Amino acid sequence: SAVHLPVTPSNVCKARRLYIDFKDVGWQDWIIAPQGYMANYCHGECPFPLSESLNGTNHAILQTLVHSLDPHGTPQPCCVPIHLSPISMLYYDNNDNVVLRHYQDMVVDECGCR
Amino acid sequence: EEAKSPERLFLGSLGLSGRPRPAGSQQPGRHVPSALWRMFRRSEGDHAEESDPCTVSEYGVRGNIIRYVQDQGRLVSGWSSSCRACLEKQLYFNMSVLQPVELLSLAQLEITFHWKLLQGPRALSVSLYQVIRATLRGADPQAGRRLLLSQSVRLQHEPTSVAVDLTALAEGWRKPGRNYGLLLELLPLDAEPEELLPFHPGNSLPLEPASALPLVQASLVAVSLNPHQCRSGRRRRR
């Protein structure tokens, strides 16, 4: 019967933007492009009731319900990446060869509760 | 401690054995092949979502790493020992830059001839040999080599390129001690050798034989796939 205050929005699970400039980490002499990397990450609560914007699965919706009933026994669902994009890097290797490398699933576009 | 630094662990997860330290890092504006720029820009562009980062559509093969391996060969001599009127250029591509985990899917040799205006021949006979083993000076040069390609090239105002698929050969070069390189033999077709060069075969050393011939640029485009970075069976986003 206790009044249940919802988590303030800023704490809700979502992608947090983080940009890393390669100059800041001293990689500009071997990386040709891009200039930096979107190292976004997911962080935040998955509160009950799970709103649609939190992209939860049915399982995650049930887990938030169980967590609300037994917060110490069952954790909340996790705030994780649910959509990622590839990135490409153009760089010089140790032999001064020019290399283009593609990486799958490197940039977090969207987060959700799972 | 270096081995376990966060940077090394992070670069390791990117498939790099460590932070590359290119020798020419101090030269601003070093050359980047235009074909690689185009591929990079296409992968960053609006259609990045549709393209598969583990397929190189430009060459139609699986792969997520495209290397332009530079030629480390040198001008062997002004004159070829087997063909008196030819110029020989050794080509050598260091394939040990590929990590053992990588699967080589294509190795294409690209030779570009840059014709010099008002000077030199307009057509060349080009012969490419695989060097099978080192031969002693004076031994039969044909014994240590295997012919891979022989064709004539007409030089234009624009650079003229010849492409040769050397994937099977390059796979063999990844084993230590198996890479003796290639030999490129150029024979001018429409000019007498004497007209080209400021010296006669009798000279002991050529002054500048290559100055009379087109600039030859060679690079090996190696496409490989790192299976750790390309999980097969990945369902395309519907």
XYZ file of C-alpha atoms in Angstrom:
352
model
C 0.000 0.000 0.000
C 3.040 2.347 0.146
C 2.977 5.149 -2.405
C 5.382 4.170 -5.166
C 7.179 7.181 -6.616
C 8.307 6.582 -10.175
C 12.044 7.054 -10.948
C 12.776 10.522 -12.194
C 13.036 10.417 -16.021
C 16.696 11.230 -16.076
C 17.347 7.905 -14.401
C 15.509 5.882 -16.967
C 17.403 3.460 -19.157
C 18.650 5.223 -22.288
C 21.732 5.714 -24.464
C 24.273 8.097 -22.959
C 26.342 9.924 -25.483
C 30.105 9.706 -25.176
C 32.427 10.907 -27.918
C 36.127 10.004 -27.836
C 38.393 12.223 -29.889
C 41.346 10.165 -31.125
C 43.600 13.179 -30.592
C 42.757 13.039 -26.874
C 44.084 9.492 -26.674
C 47.110 10.211 -28.888
C 45.976 8.064 -31.835
C 46.003 10.782 -34.486
C 49.351 9.719 -35.940
C 48.127 6.291 -37.053
C 44.370 6.747 -37.579
C 43.567 8.539 -40.825
C 39.764 8.626 -40.389
C 37.390 9.086 -38.644
C 38.514 11.738 -36.133
C 36.813 10.085 -33.216
C 34.476 7.376 -31.996
C 30.917 7.510 -30.605
C 31.438 5.362 -27.502
C 27.813 5.725 -26.396
C 26.710 3.423 -23.597
C 23.450 2.358 -21.957
C 22.661 3.343 -18.423
C 19.549 3.843 -16.257
C 16.665 2.197 -14.443
C 14.108 -0.224 -15.731
C 11.232 0.680 -13.473
C 7.788 -0.927 -13.016
C 5.628 -0.505 -15.019
C 7.926 -0.781 -17.970
C 6.890 1.821 -20.505
C 6.901 0.974 -24.191
C 9.698 3.428 -24.850
C 12.004 1.178 -22.833
C 11.795 -1.492 -25.550
C 11.280 -4.250 -23.013
C 10.607 -7.872 -23.864
C 7.667 -9.655 -22.212
C 10.180 -11.297 -19.911
C 11.589 -7.897 -18.881
C 8.055 -6.617 -18.155
C 7.422 -9.594 -15.859
C 10.816 -9.159 -14.185
C 10.068 -5.527 -13.305
C 6.782 -6.704 -11.758
C 8.536 -9.370 -9.692
C 11.242 -6.860 -8.700
C 8.610 -4.426 -7.500
C 7.193 -7.179 -5.286
C 10.564 -8.554 -4.106
C 13.222 -5.899 -4.699
C 15.908 -7.721 -2.745
C 15.307 -11.104 -4.252
C 14.937 -10.235 -7.926
C 16.938 -7.531 -9.697
C 15.568 -5.199 -12.300
C 16.066 -6.065 -15.972
C 19.325 -4.757 -17.436
C 19.668 -1.620 -19.522
C 21.528 -2.875 -22.602
C 22.158 -1.928 -26.253
C 19.412 -3.227 -28.527
C 20.538 -1.597 -31.746
C 24.119 -1.076 -32.789
C 25.754 0.335 -35.931
C 29.018 -0.608 -37.598
C 31.997 1.703 -37.860
C 34.938 1.795 -40.255
C 38.483 2.804 -39.532
C 41.160 3.892 -42.023
C 44.650 3.708 -40.569
C 48.361 3.066 -41.190
C 49.777 -0.166 -39.837
C 53.326 -0.771 -38.636
C 54.497 -1.272 -42.221
C 52.900 2.000 -43.436
C 50.307 0.018 -45.351
C 46.941 1.767 -45.516
C 44.247 -0.431 -43.963
C 40.447 -0.086 -44.015
C 38.732 -2.110 -41.343
C 34.999 -2.515 -40.725
C 33.621 -3.400 -37.319
C 30.112 -4.743 -36.764
C 27.982 -3.569 -33.810
C 30.258 -0.798 -32.530
C 28.042 2.280 -31.977
C 25.080 2.130 -29.568
C 22.031 3.627 -31.293
C 19.321 2.432 -28.968
C 19.010 0.943 -25.481
C 16.327 -1.174 -23.881
C 15.463 -3.224 -20.822
C 16.131 -6.953 -21.186
C 52.836 -3.891 -17.835
C 52.529 -2.551 -21.389
C 51.062 -5.887 -22.402
C 48.163 -5.512 -19.982
C 47.513 -1.783 -20.407
C 43.891 -0.856 -21.040
C 44.891 0.520 -24.419
C 46.466 -2.733 -25.489
C 43.463 -4.720 -24.265
C 41.128 -2.371 -26.114
C 43.166 -2.497 -29.332
C 43.382 -6.266 -28.940
C 39.584 -6.416 -28.963
C 39.750 -4.450 -32.213
C 42.010 -7.127 -33.690
C 45.168 -5.052 -33.436
C 48.218 -6.517 -31.731
C 49.085 -3.086 -30.343
C 49.127 0.602 -31.196
C 50.501 0.833 -34.745
C 53.601 3.009 -35.010
C 53.917 3.733 -38.738
C 57.377 4.883 -39.749
C 56.034 7.729 -41.894
C 53.744 9.061 -39.149
C 55.551 12.395 -39.217
C 54.827 12.987 -42.916
C 51.624 15.031 -43.140
C 49.327 14.268 -46.072
C 50.693 10.838 -46.861
C 49.065 9.104 -49.817
C 45.867 7.204 -49.149
C 44.636 5.180 -52.155
C 41.515 6.853 -53.575
C 39.728 3.484 -53.808
C 40.056 3.092 -50.020
C 38.762 6.608 -49.422
C 35.735 5.798 -51.571
C 35.080 2.576 -49.625
C 35.463 4.382 -46.290
C 33.111 7.194 -47.291
C 30.551 4.693 -48.611
C 30.659 2.827 -45.294
C 30.112 6.072 -43.395
C 27.437 7.381 -45.743
C 23.648 7.238 -45.644
C 23.492 3.669 -46.888
C 25.789 2.331 -44.177
C 22.849 0.520 -42.579
C 22.207 -1.562 -45.707
C 25.811 -2.492 -46.394
C 27.267 -5.560 -44.715
C 30.484 -4.612 -42.889
C 31.745 -8.168 -43.477
C 31.484 -8.150 -47.262
C 33.597 -6.037 -49.620
C 31.133 -5.377 -52.418
C 33.798 -3.619 -54.550
C 35.550 -6.984 -54.976
C 32.543 -9.243 -54.279
C 34.224 -11.224 -51.512
C 33.731 -11.778 -47.782
C 36.008 -9.650 -45.639
C 36.134 -6.780 -43.156
C 39.787 -5.767 -43.589
C 41.130 -4.262 -46.815
C 44.887 -3.633 -46.899
C 46.893 -1.873 -49.575
C 50.158 -3.747 -48.964
C 53.020 -1.641 -50.263
C 55.661 -2.969 -52.631
C 59.025 -3.279 -50.857
C 60.924 -4.557 -53.917
C 63.627 -2.591 -55.645
C 65.001 -1.984 -59.086
C 67.132 -5.077 -59.503
C 69.344 -3.864 -62.328
C 69.232 -1.688 -65.374
C 69.123 -4.706 -67.567
C 67.506 -8.113 -67.103
C 70.001 -10.963 -67.170
C 67.582 -13.080 -69.182
C 66.412 -10.405 -71.602
C 69.066 -7.918 -72.685
C 66.593 -5.208 -73.655
C 64.414 -5.458 -70.574
C 64.239 -3.641 -67.270
C 63.644 -5.749 -64.178
C 61.700 -4.604 -61.102
C 61.517 -6.805 -58.037
C 58.153 -6.761 -56.253
C 57.897 -7.846 -52.645
C 54.782 -7.787 -50.457
C 55.083 -8.579 -46.778
C 52.086 -10.799 -46.040
C 53.070 -11.372 -42.423
C 51.082 -8.200 -41.642
C 47.954 -10.401 -41.682
C 47.210 -11.899 -38.270
C 47.049 -15.724 -38.168
C 43.322 -15.635 -37.308
C 42.495 -13.736 -40.478
C 41.104 -15.624 -43.504
C 42.514 -14.283 -46.785
C 39.722 -13.988 -49.351
C 41.462 -11.966 -52.083
C 44.976 -10.766 -52.972
C 44.973 -8.716 -56.167
C 48.164 -7.227 -57.590
C 47.556 -3.832 -59.164
C 50.358 -2.456 -61.355
C 49.914 1.095 -62.622
C 52.048 2.615 -65.358
C 52.301 6.409 -65.396
C 53.448 7.418 -68.891
C 55.897 10.328 -69.005
C 55.064 12.892 -71.612
C 57.361 13.302 -74.624
C 59.703 10.650 -73.352
C 60.030 6.912 -73.528
C 58.050 4.158 -75.224
C 54.328 4.125 -75.934
C 53.963 0.374 -75.532
C 55.544 -2.211 -73.253
C 55.697 -5.970 -73.107
C 55.075 -6.826 -69.460
C 56.077 -10.209 -68.010
C 55.438 -11.132 -64.381
C 57.279 -14.025 -62.733
C 56.943 -15.665 -59.330
C 60.401 -16.068 -57.820
C 60.429 -19.652 -56.521
C 63.850 -19.600 -54.941
C 66.894 -17.440 -54.899
C 69.322 -18.219 -57.736
C 73.065 -17.687 -57.635
C 74.545 -14.955 -59.821
C 75.332 -16.460 -63.193
C 72.930 -19.404 -62.804
C 70.065 -19.783 -65.289
C 67.615 -17.102 -64.135
C 64.720 -19.006 -65.681
C 65.301 -21.868 -63.230
C 64.251 -19.898 -60.174
C 61.141 -18.340 -61.564
C 57.676 -19.221 -62.892
C 55.862 -17.125 -65.493
C 52.539 -15.776 -64.169
C 51.579 -13.212 -66.784
C 52.806 -11.960 -70.159
C 50.976 -9.225 -72.022
C 51.568 -5.967 -73.877
C 50.409 -2.640 -72.441
C 49.744 0.487 -74.498
C 50.578 3.540 -72.446
C 48.018 6.357 -72.376
C 48.036 9.870 -71.022
C 46.061 8.533 -68.052
C 47.659 5.950 -65.800
C 47.280 2.434 -67.243
C 46.646 -0.411 -64.755
C 47.043 -4.178 -64.922
C 45.336 -6.351 -62.239
C 46.408 -9.942 -61.442
C 44.660 -12.258 -58.944
C 47.423 -13.711 -56.721
C 45.222 -15.027 -53.890
C 46.583 -18.599 -53.884
C 50.175 -17.369 -54.160
C 49.719 -14.761 -51.387
C 48.254 -17.403 -49.065
C 51.541 -19.309 -49.458
C 53.542 -16.151 -48.678
C 52.012 -16.062 -45.180
C 54.229 -19.000 -44.190
C 57.718 -17.872 -43.045
C 60.504 -18.405 -45.580
C 58.149 -18.984 -48.511
C 58.045 -15.487 -49.905
C 60.695 -14.753 -52.547
C 58.587 -12.081 -54.174
C 57.874 -11.420 -57.840
C 59.875 -10.155 -60.797
C 58.425 -7.677 -63.270
C 60.143 -7.528 -66.661
C 59.435 -4.552 -68.918
C 60.410 -4.534 -72.599
C 59.879 -1.355 -74.650
C 58.031 -2.333 -77.828
C 58.220 0.761 -79.955
C 61.677 2.146 -79.296
C 65.205 0.793 -79.612
C 66.745 0.283 -76.209
C 69.730 2.412 -77.261
C 67.394 5.309 -77.928
C 66.052 5.112 -74.475
C 69.031 4.915 -72.259
C 72.031 7.161 -71.921
C 74.399 4.200 -71.893
C 75.045 0.931 -73.719
C 74.708 -2.535 -72.239
C 78.411 -2.640 -71.937
C 78.428 -0.141 -69.096
C 78.917 -1.624 -65.700
C 76.153 0.330 -63.995
C 73.172 2.125 -65.490
C 72.985 5.821 -64.731
C 69.249 6.235 -64.554
C 67.631 3.543 -66.661
C 64.209 3.937 -65.091
C 64.122 7.601 -65.935
C 63.444 6.644 -69.534
C 60.574 4.293 -68.678
C 57.154 5.023 -67.197
C 56.776 5.261 -63.449
C 55.652 1.846 -62.241
C 53.564 1.658 -59.063
C 52.581 -1.679 -57.627
C 50.453 -2.550 -54.615
C 48.755 -5.705 -53.400
C 45.138 -5.289 -52.328
C 44.613 -7.939 -49.637
C 41.036 -8.544 -48.399
C 40.702 -10.714 -45.288
C 38.049 -11.655 -42.728
C 38.546 -11.706 -38.977
C 35.989 -14.300 -37.827
C 35.989 -12.851 -34.300
C 34.690 -9.540 -35.633
C 32.252 -10.996 -38.149
C 29.827 -13.420 -36.571
C 28.320 -15.456 -39.435
C 24.615 -16.100 -39.537
C 23.919 -12.560 -38.321
C 20.352 -11.873 -39.246
C 19.903 -8.725 -41.229
C 17.643 -6.188 -39.524
C 14.177 -6.586 -40.937
